[in-house]
Amino acid sequence: MTSTKRWILPVAWLFSMASFGTCFSDCTSPLGMTSRAIKDHQITASSTFSDFTKPQEGRLRNQRIPGQFSTFAGWCADDNDASPYLQIDFQQETVVRELATQGLEEPSGNWVTEYALNYSCDGATWTAYKDEGDDKQKVFKANTDDSTIVKVHLKLPVIARMIRFRPLKKRNHGMACMRVEMYGCKSNPDKQFSDCSVAVGVENGQIANAQMTSSSHSQSHFPYYGRLNNKNKVVDGNVSWGAWCTNEVRNKQYLQVDLGNTRSISGVAIQGYAKGGWVTKFMLQYSLNLKEWNLYKDFNSSKNMVFDGSWDAETIIKHDLNVNVQTRYVRFIPTAWKTSGNICMRVEVYQCIYYKGCPRLPTTIQPTGTITSSLSNTGISPTGEPTLQSTQDKNNNVRNSNSLGSIIQVEFLAFCFCFLCCYFIR
């Protein structure tokens, strides 16, 4: 029976993952400006300075061929354009994770210093990119010279068909010129895009001090000091220590993080402490209500999982969970340590965030950006809004009635799952 369980558990896990989101583990590939996979007709602009600076020339690393005078190898907006933009049409829903920009190499002295980003699913309704929790449009720092590539990571991925780079400031006495690239991947219209490497905010303070508790703490090494990369510091004459430490060196100690609500936990990280040693082995415990606790189990053996910890005071040790956990409370339980006096650690927790893509409507988008049926009054936000996978989505198997392909895929996986179960049990 042990052999049977080893087969059934992985198959069951794969089946469960198929019903939820799609986690794009490698969604940072160039999307085609540099390689010219994005064709000239997919690149347009609000204006152009001259025939030498057309929109299709605004490709990252584009260079003018010596002796050729038909292009300056970059896009430049007209000087009289008060709201310039460079637009790229991917011609299908696409996930954008990173942006890169350059100035115009020749003639020198022409580049954009700040820009904004807009995106659209239909070419008619455009949304300004904003950071999570910010009401103002995000302003990106761009270039300070002609050729250096400046790359930015989008904290919230954009999921859209079209994007616009909107120059806001340019070099004094220069023109608004750009060469650009985007990094990401093609979206799967039948599944949600998910990012499973998002920190919950222990390190950056989004998790408040009151949300971090412990079994005990030594002197002033409070639980909320156990934040990844925290350092010893003096503030207004008061010492703020750089880690959480226990007051006893024994088992059954723990550092607890209250996430504030139920989240899909995908990984954890720990760090040691120069003044107090480090944890070499630890376990994870989780709970939805502080009453019923579960130890995280090894995926293959169903035994309680013991994670490898630190081997020095500063190296960050990160573990991705084989199976995500839906929980609100997480406990780090040291089981082995190297210490000169106390058990000390610094931690972070990682989660999966699920994002909405473009509305699933039976519309036909024309190459020019016009749309044959209106998206108004749908009550659906175009793209890029983070959502947590709801319990209802999983338990009640809520499906999009327009995603027939998704339904067929899940039903087929269910059939395979049942077939394999029957085969191995037999």
Coordinates of C-alpha atoms in Angstrom, one line a residue:
M1 CA 0.0 0.0 0.0
T2 CA 2.9 2.3 0.6
S3 CA 3.9 2.1 -3.0
T4 CA 0.4 2.9 -4.1
K5 CA 0.3 6.0 -1.9
R6 CA 3.5 7.3 -3.4
W7 CA 1.9 7.3 -6.8
I8 CA -1.5 8.6 -5.8
L9 CA -0.3 11.6 -3.8
P10 CA 1.7 13.2 -6.6
V11 CA -1.1 12.6 -9.1
A12 CA -3.7 14.0 -6.7
W13 CA -1.5 17.1 -6.2
L14 CA -1.2 17.7 -9.9
F15 CA -4.9 17.4 -10.4
S16 CA -5.6 19.9 -7.6
M17 CA -3.1 22.4 -9.1
A18 CA -4.8 22.1 -12.6
S19 CA -8.0 23.5 -11.2
F20 CA -6.6 26.7 -9.8
G21 CA -4.2 29.3 -11.3
T22 CA -1.2 29.0 -13.6
C23 CA 2.0 29.9 -11.9
F24 CA 4.4 31.2 -14.6
S25 CA 7.8 30.3 -13.0
D26 CA 9.7 31.8 -15.9
C27 CA 7.8 34.8 -17.0
T28 CA 10.6 37.2 -17.7
S29 CA 11.5 36.5 -21.3
P30 CA 11.9 39.4 -23.8
L31 CA 8.6 39.9 -25.6
G32 CA 10.0 40.7 -29.0
M33 CA 11.1 44.3 -29.6
T34 CA 14.8 43.5 -29.8
S35 CA 14.3 40.2 -31.7
R36 CA 11.7 41.8 -34.0
A37 CA 9.2 39.1 -33.2
I38 CA 7.0 42.2 -32.6
K39 CA 6.5 43.4 -36.2
D40 CA 6.7 47.0 -37.4
H41 CA 3.0 47.3 -37.8
Q42 CA 2.4 46.4 -34.2
I43 CA 4.3 49.5 -33.1
T44 CA 2.6 52.9 -33.3
A45 CA 3.0 56.3 -31.7
S46 CA 1.1 59.6 -31.0
S47 CA 3.6 61.4 -33.2
T48 CA 7.1 61.2 -34.7
F49 CA 9.8 63.9 -35.0
S50 CA 10.7 62.9 -38.6
D51 CA 11.0 60.0 -41.0
F52 CA 14.3 59.1 -39.4
T53 CA 12.6 58.4 -36.0
K54 CA 9.5 56.3 -36.7
P55 CA 7.8 54.3 -34.0
Q56 CA 9.1 50.9 -35.3
E57 CA 12.6 52.1 -34.7
G58 CA 12.1 52.3 -31.0
R59 CA 13.5 48.9 -30.3
L60 CA 16.0 48.3 -27.4
R61 CA 19.6 48.0 -28.7
N62 CA 18.6 49.2 -32.1
Q63 CA 21.6 50.8 -33.8
R64 CA 22.1 52.7 -37.0
I65 CA 24.1 50.9 -39.6
P66 CA 27.3 52.9 -40.5
G67 CA 26.8 54.6 -43.9
Q68 CA 23.0 54.2 -43.7
F69 CA 21.1 57.4 -43.3
S70 CA 17.4 56.2 -43.5
T71 CA 17.0 56.0 -39.7
F72 CA 18.4 57.2 -36.4
A73 CA 17.5 53.8 -34.9
G74 CA 15.1 55.1 -32.2
W75 CA 11.7 56.7 -31.8
C76 CA 11.4 60.4 -31.1
A77 CA 8.1 62.2 -30.5
D78 CA 7.3 65.5 -32.2
D79 CA 8.4 68.5 -30.1
N80 CA 4.8 69.9 -30.2
D81 CA 3.3 66.7 -28.9
A82 CA 2.0 67.5 -25.4
S83 CA 1.1 63.9 -24.6
P84 CA 3.4 61.7 -26.5
Y85 CA 3.3 57.9 -26.3
L86 CA 4.9 54.8 -27.9
Q87 CA 2.4 52.0 -28.3
I88 CA 3.0 48.3 -28.7
D89 CA 0.2 45.9 -29.6
F90 CA 1.0 42.3 -28.6
Q91 CA -2.1 41.1 -30.6
Q92 CA -3.0 38.8 -27.7
E93 CA -3.3 38.9 -24.0
T94 CA 0.2 39.1 -22.5
V95 CA 1.8 39.3 -19.1
V96 CA 4.4 42.1 -18.7
R97 CA 6.7 41.8 -15.7
E98 CA 9.6 44.2 -16.5
L99 CA 10.4 47.2 -18.8
A100 CA 13.7 48.4 -20.2
T101 CA 14.5 51.7 -21.9
Q102 CA 17.4 53.5 -23.7
G103 CA 17.8 56.9 -25.2
L104 CA 18.7 57.8 -28.8
E105 CA 22.4 56.9 -29.5
E106 CA 22.8 59.3 -32.5
P107 CA 22.4 62.2 -32.6
S108 CA 23.5 62.3 -29.0
G109 CA 21.7 64.1 -26.1
N110 CA 18.2 62.8 -26.7
W111 CA 16.5 60.7 -24.0
V112 CA 13.5 60.4 -21.6
T113 CA 14.2 60.9 -17.9
E114 CA 10.8 59.9 -16.6
Y115 CA 7.8 58.0 -18.1
A116 CA 4.5 56.4 -17.2
L117 CA 2.8 53.3 -18.4
N118 CA -0.7 52.7 -19.7
Y119 CA -2.3 49.5 -20.8
S120 CA -5.4 48.2 -22.5
C121 CA -7.3 45.1 -23.5
D122 CA -9.2 46.6 -26.4
G123 CA -7.4 49.8 -27.5
A124 CA -10.4 51.9 -26.4
T125 CA -10.2 51.8 -22.6
W126 CA -6.8 52.6 -21.1
T127 CA -5.7 52.2 -17.5
A128 CA -2.8 54.0 -15.8
Y129 CA -0.3 51.7 -14.1
K130 CA -0.2 52.2 -10.3
D131 CA 1.7 50.5 -7.5
E132 CA -0.4 48.4 -5.2
G133 CA -2.2 50.7 -2.6
D134 CA -1.3 53.9 -4.5
D135 CA -3.9 56.1 -6.1
K136 CA -1.4 58.0 -8.2
Q137 CA 0.0 56.9 -11.5
K138 CA 3.4 55.3 -11.1
V139 CA 6.3 57.4 -12.5
F140 CA 9.3 55.4 -13.6
K141 CA 12.8 56.7 -13.6
A142 CA 14.3 56.3 -17.1
N143 CA 17.6 57.3 -18.7
T144 CA 20.5 59.7 -17.9
D145 CA 22.4 59.1 -21.1
D146 CA 22.1 57.9 -24.7
S147 CA 22.9 54.2 -24.4
T148 CA 22.7 52.8 -20.9
I149 CA 19.8 50.3 -20.5
V150 CA 17.6 51.1 -17.5
K151 CA 15.4 48.2 -16.4
V152 CA 12.4 48.3 -14.0
H153 CA 10.5 45.5 -12.3
L154 CA 6.7 45.8 -12.1
K155 CA 5.5 45.0 -8.6
L156 CA 2.1 44.3 -10.0
P157 CA 2.3 42.5 -13.4
V158 CA 0.4 44.0 -16.3
I159 CA -2.0 41.7 -18.1
A160 CA -3.2 43.3 -21.3
R161 CA -3.0 43.3 -25.1
M162 CA -1.5 46.8 -25.6
I163 CA 0.8 49.0 -23.6
R164 CA 1.9 52.6 -24.0
F165 CA 5.2 54.2 -22.8
R166 CA 4.3 57.8 -22.0
P167 CA 7.3 60.1 -21.8
L168 CA 6.8 62.7 -19.0
K169 CA 10.2 64.4 -18.8
K170 CA 13.1 64.6 -21.2
R171 CA 16.7 65.9 -21.1
N172 CA 16.9 69.6 -21.2
H173 CA 17.3 70.9 -24.8
G174 CA 16.8 67.3 -26.1
M175 CA 14.0 65.4 -27.7
A176 CA 11.8 62.7 -26.1
C177 CA 13.4 59.7 -27.7
M178 CA 13.2 56.0 -26.6
R179 CA 14.2 52.5 -27.4
V180 CA 12.3 49.9 -25.4
E181 CA 11.7 46.3 -24.5
M182 CA 9.2 44.4 -22.4
Y183 CA 9.8 41.2 -20.5
G184 CA 7.1 38.6 -19.5
C185 CA 5.2 35.8 -21.2
K186 CA 2.1 35.1 -23.2
S187 CA -1.0 34.7 -21.0
N188 CA -3.1 31.6 -20.9
P189 CA -6.7 32.9 -21.4
D190 CA -8.2 29.8 -19.7
K191 CA -6.3 30.2 -16.4
Q192 CA -5.4 33.0 -13.9
F193 CA -1.9 34.3 -13.9
S194 CA -0.2 33.9 -10.5
D195 CA 3.0 35.1 -8.9
C196 CA 4.1 32.8 -6.1
S197 CA 7.2 34.7 -5.0
V198 CA 5.5 37.6 -3.3
A199 CA 6.7 38.4 0.2
V200 CA 3.8 39.0 2.7
G201 CA 5.7 41.9 4.2
V202 CA 7.6 40.7 7.3
E203 CA 10.8 42.3 6.0
N204 CA 9.3 45.6 4.7
G205 CA 7.0 46.2 7.7
Q206 CA 3.6 45.5 6.0
I207 CA 3.2 42.9 8.7
A208 CA 2.8 45.1 11.8
N209 CA 4.7 44.5 15.1
A210 CA 1.5 43.3 16.8
Q211 CA 1.2 40.6 14.1
M212 CA 4.4 38.9 15.3
T213 CA 4.4 36.9 18.5
S214 CA 6.5 34.2 20.1
S215 CA 6.7 31.5 22.8
S216 CA 9.2 33.7 24.6
H217 CA 11.9 36.3 24.0
S218 CA 15.1 37.3 25.7
Q219 CA 15.4 40.8 27.1
S220 CA 14.6 43.2 24.3
H221 CA 14.9 40.8 21.4
F222 CA 11.2 41.0 20.7
P223 CA 9.3 38.9 18.1
Y224 CA 8.9 41.8 15.7
Y225 CA 12.7 42.2 15.5
G226 CA 12.7 38.8 13.7
R227 CA 12.3 40.3 10.3
L228 CA 14.5 39.2 7.3
N229 CA 17.6 41.5 6.9
N230 CA 16.8 43.4 10.1
K231 CA 19.9 45.0 11.7
N232 CA 21.0 46.3 15.1
K233 CA 20.5 50.0 15.3
V234 CA 20.2 52.9 17.7
V235 CA 17.1 55.2 17.4
D236 CA 16.8 58.2 19.6
G237 CA 19.3 56.7 22.0
N238 CA 17.3 53.4 22.2
V239 CA 18.8 50.1 20.9
S240 CA 16.7 48.2 18.4
W241 CA 18.1 44.6 18.1
G242 CA 18.4 42.8 14.8
A243 CA 16.6 39.5 15.5
W244 CA 14.1 37.6 17.6
C245 CA 15.8 35.5 20.3
T246 CA 14.2 33.1 22.8
N247 CA 14.9 33.4 26.6
E248 CA 15.5 29.6 26.8
V249 CA 17.5 27.2 24.7
R250 CA 15.0 24.3 24.5
N251 CA 12.5 22.7 22.1
K252 CA 8.9 24.0 21.6
Q253 CA 10.0 27.6 21.0
Y254 CA 8.3 29.3 18.1
L255 CA 8.0 32.6 16.2
Q256 CA 4.5 33.3 14.9
V257 CA 3.3 35.5 12.1
D258 CA -0.3 36.6 11.7
L259 CA -0.9 37.3 8.1
G260 CA -4.1 39.2 8.8
N261 CA -6.2 37.1 6.5
T262 CA -6.2 33.7 4.8
R263 CA -3.5 33.6 2.1
S264 CA -1.9 31.0 -0.2
I265 CA 1.5 30.4 1.3
S266 CA 4.1 29.3 -1.2
G267 CA 7.5 29.5 0.7
V268 CA 9.5 30.8 3.6
A269 CA 13.0 32.2 4.3
I270 CA 15.1 32.4 7.4
Q271 CA 18.3 34.1 8.5
G272 CA 20.6 33.8 11.5
Y273 CA 21.9 36.5 13.8
A274 CA 25.5 37.6 14.3
K275 CA 25.1 38.1 18.1
G276 CA 23.0 35.1 18.8
G277 CA 23.8 32.2 16.4
W278 CA 21.4 30.6 14.0
V279 CA 18.8 27.9 13.5
T280 CA 20.0 24.9 11.6
K281 CA 16.8 22.9 11.4
F282 CA 13.2 24.0 11.7
M283 CA 9.6 22.9 11.2
L284 CA 6.5 24.9 10.1
Q285 CA 3.1 24.9 11.7
Y286 CA 0.0 26.6 10.4
S287 CA -3.5 27.4 11.5
L288 CA -6.7 29.2 10.3
N289 CA -8.0 30.0 13.7
L290 CA -5.3 29.7 16.4
K291 CA -7.1 26.6 17.7
E292 CA -6.3 23.8 15.3
W293 CA -2.7 23.6 14.2
N294 CA -1.1 21.5 11.5
L295 CA 2.6 20.7 10.9
Y296 CA 3.7 21.0 7.3
K297 CA 4.3 17.5 5.9
D298 CA 6.8 16.2 3.4
F299 CA 5.2 15.9 0.0
N300 CA 6.6 12.4 -0.7
S301 CA 6.4 10.6 2.6
S302 CA 3.6 12.4 4.5
K303 CA 6.0 12.8 7.4
N304 CA 6.4 16.1 9.3
M305 CA 8.8 18.2 7.1
V306 CA 12.1 19.3 8.7
F307 CA 13.6 22.1 6.8
D308 CA 17.3 22.9 6.5
G309 CA 18.1 26.1 8.2
S310 CA 21.1 28.5 8.3
W311 CA 24.8 27.7 8.3
D312 CA 25.9 31.3 9.2
A313 CA 24.5 34.5 10.5
E314 CA 23.7 36.4 7.2
T315 CA 22.9 34.0 4.4
I316 CA 19.2 33.9 3.5
I317 CA 17.9 30.3 3.2
K318 CA 14.7 30.2 1.2
H319 CA 12.4 27.2 0.8
D320 CA 9.6 26.9 -1.8
L321 CA 6.8 24.7 -0.6
N322 CA 5.9 21.7 -2.7
V323 CA 2.2 22.2 -2.0
N324 CA 0.9 25.7 -1.1
V325 CA -0.9 26.1 2.3
Q326 CA -4.1 28.1 2.7
T327 CA -3.7 29.7 6.1
R328 CA -3.6 32.8 8.3
Y329 CA -1.1 32.0 11.0
V330 CA 2.4 30.6 10.4
R331 CA 4.8 29.3 13.1
F332 CA 8.5 28.8 12.7
I333 CA 9.6 26.1 15.1
P334 CA 13.4 25.7 15.7
T335 CA 14.4 22.0 16.1
A336 CA 18.2 22.4 16.0
W337 CA 20.5 25.4 16.3
K338 CA 24.0 26.7 16.8
T339 CA 24.1 29.3 19.5
S340 CA 26.3 31.0 22.0
G341 CA 23.3 31.8 24.3
N342 CA 19.9 32.0 22.7
I343 CA 17.9 30.6 19.7
C344 CA 17.7 33.5 17.3
M345 CA 16.2 34.0 13.8
R346 CA 14.9 36.4 11.2
V347 CA 12.2 35.3 8.8
E348 CA 10.0 36.1 5.8
V349 CA 6.9 34.3 4.4
Y350 CA 6.0 34.2 0.7
Q351 CA 2.5 33.9 -1.0
C352 CA 0.8 33.3 -4.3
I353 CA -1.1 36.3 -5.7
Y354 CA -3.6 35.7 -8.5
Y355 CA -4.4 38.3 -11.1
K356 CA -7.3 39.0 -13.3
G357 CA -6.6 39.1 -17.0
C358 CA -8.7 40.8 -19.8
P359 CA -12.5 40.3 -19.6
R360 CA -13.6 37.1 -21.3
L361 CA -16.1 38.4 -23.7
P362 CA -16.9 37.2 -27.3
T363 CA -15.3 40.3 -28.9
T364 CA -13.2 40.7 -32.0
I365 CA -10.3 43.1 -31.8
Q366 CA -9.2 44.7 -35.0
P367 CA -5.5 45.4 -35.8
T368 CA -6.2 49.1 -35.6
G369 CA -7.3 48.8 -32.0
T370 CA -11.1 49.2 -32.6
I371 CA -13.5 46.7 -31.1
T372 CA -16.6 45.3 -32.5
S373 CA -18.5 45.0 -29.2
S374 CA -18.5 47.3 -26.2
L375 CA -16.9 46.5 -22.9
S376 CA -18.7 49.2 -21.1
N377 CA -21.1 48.5 -18.2
T378 CA -19.5 45.0 -17.7
G379 CA -18.3 45.8 -14.2
I380 CA -15.0 44.0 -15.0
S381 CA -11.7 45.8 -14.4
P382 CA -9.5 45.4 -17.5
T383 CA -6.4 43.9 -16.0
G384 CA -3.7 43.8 -13.4
E385 CA -5.8 43.7 -10.2
P386 CA -4.5 41.2 -7.6
T387 CA -6.9 38.8 -6.1
L388 CA -6.5 35.9 -3.6
Q389 CA -7.9 32.6 -4.7
S390 CA -11.1 32.3 -2.8
T391 CA -12.3 29.2 -0.9
Q392 CA -15.4 29.3 -2.9
D393 CA -13.5 29.0 -6.2
K394 CA -11.9 25.8 -5.0
N395 CA -14.7 24.1 -3.0
N396 CA -17.6 25.0 -5.3
N397 CA -15.5 24.6 -8.5
V398 CA -16.7 28.0 -9.9
R399 CA -15.9 28.2 -13.5
N400 CA -16.2 30.8 -16.3
S401 CA -19.1 29.7 -18.5
N402 CA -17.2 31.1 -21.5
S403 CA -14.1 29.0 -20.8
L404 CA -15.2 25.8 -22.5
G405 CA -11.6 24.8 -23.1
S406 CA -10.8 25.1 -19.4
I407 CA -13.7 22.9 -18.5
I408 CA -12.7 20.2 -20.9
Q409 CA -9.1 20.3 -19.7
V410 CA -10.2 19.9 -16.0
E411 CA -12.6 17.1 -16.9
F412 CA -9.9 15.3 -18.8
L413 CA -7.5 15.6 -15.9
A414 CA -10.2 14.3 -13.6
F415 CA -10.6 11.2 -15.8
C416 CA -6.8 10.6 -15.8
F417 CA -6.7 11.0 -12.0
C418 CA -9.5 8.4 -11.5
F419 CA -7.9 6.0 -14.0
L420 CA -4.6 6.1 -12.3
C421 CA -6.1 5.7 -8.8
C422 CA -8.0 2.6 -9.9
Y423 CA -5.0 1.2 -11.7
F424 CA -2.6 1.5 -8.7
I425 CA -5.1 0.5 -6.1
R426 CA -5.8 -2.6 -8.0

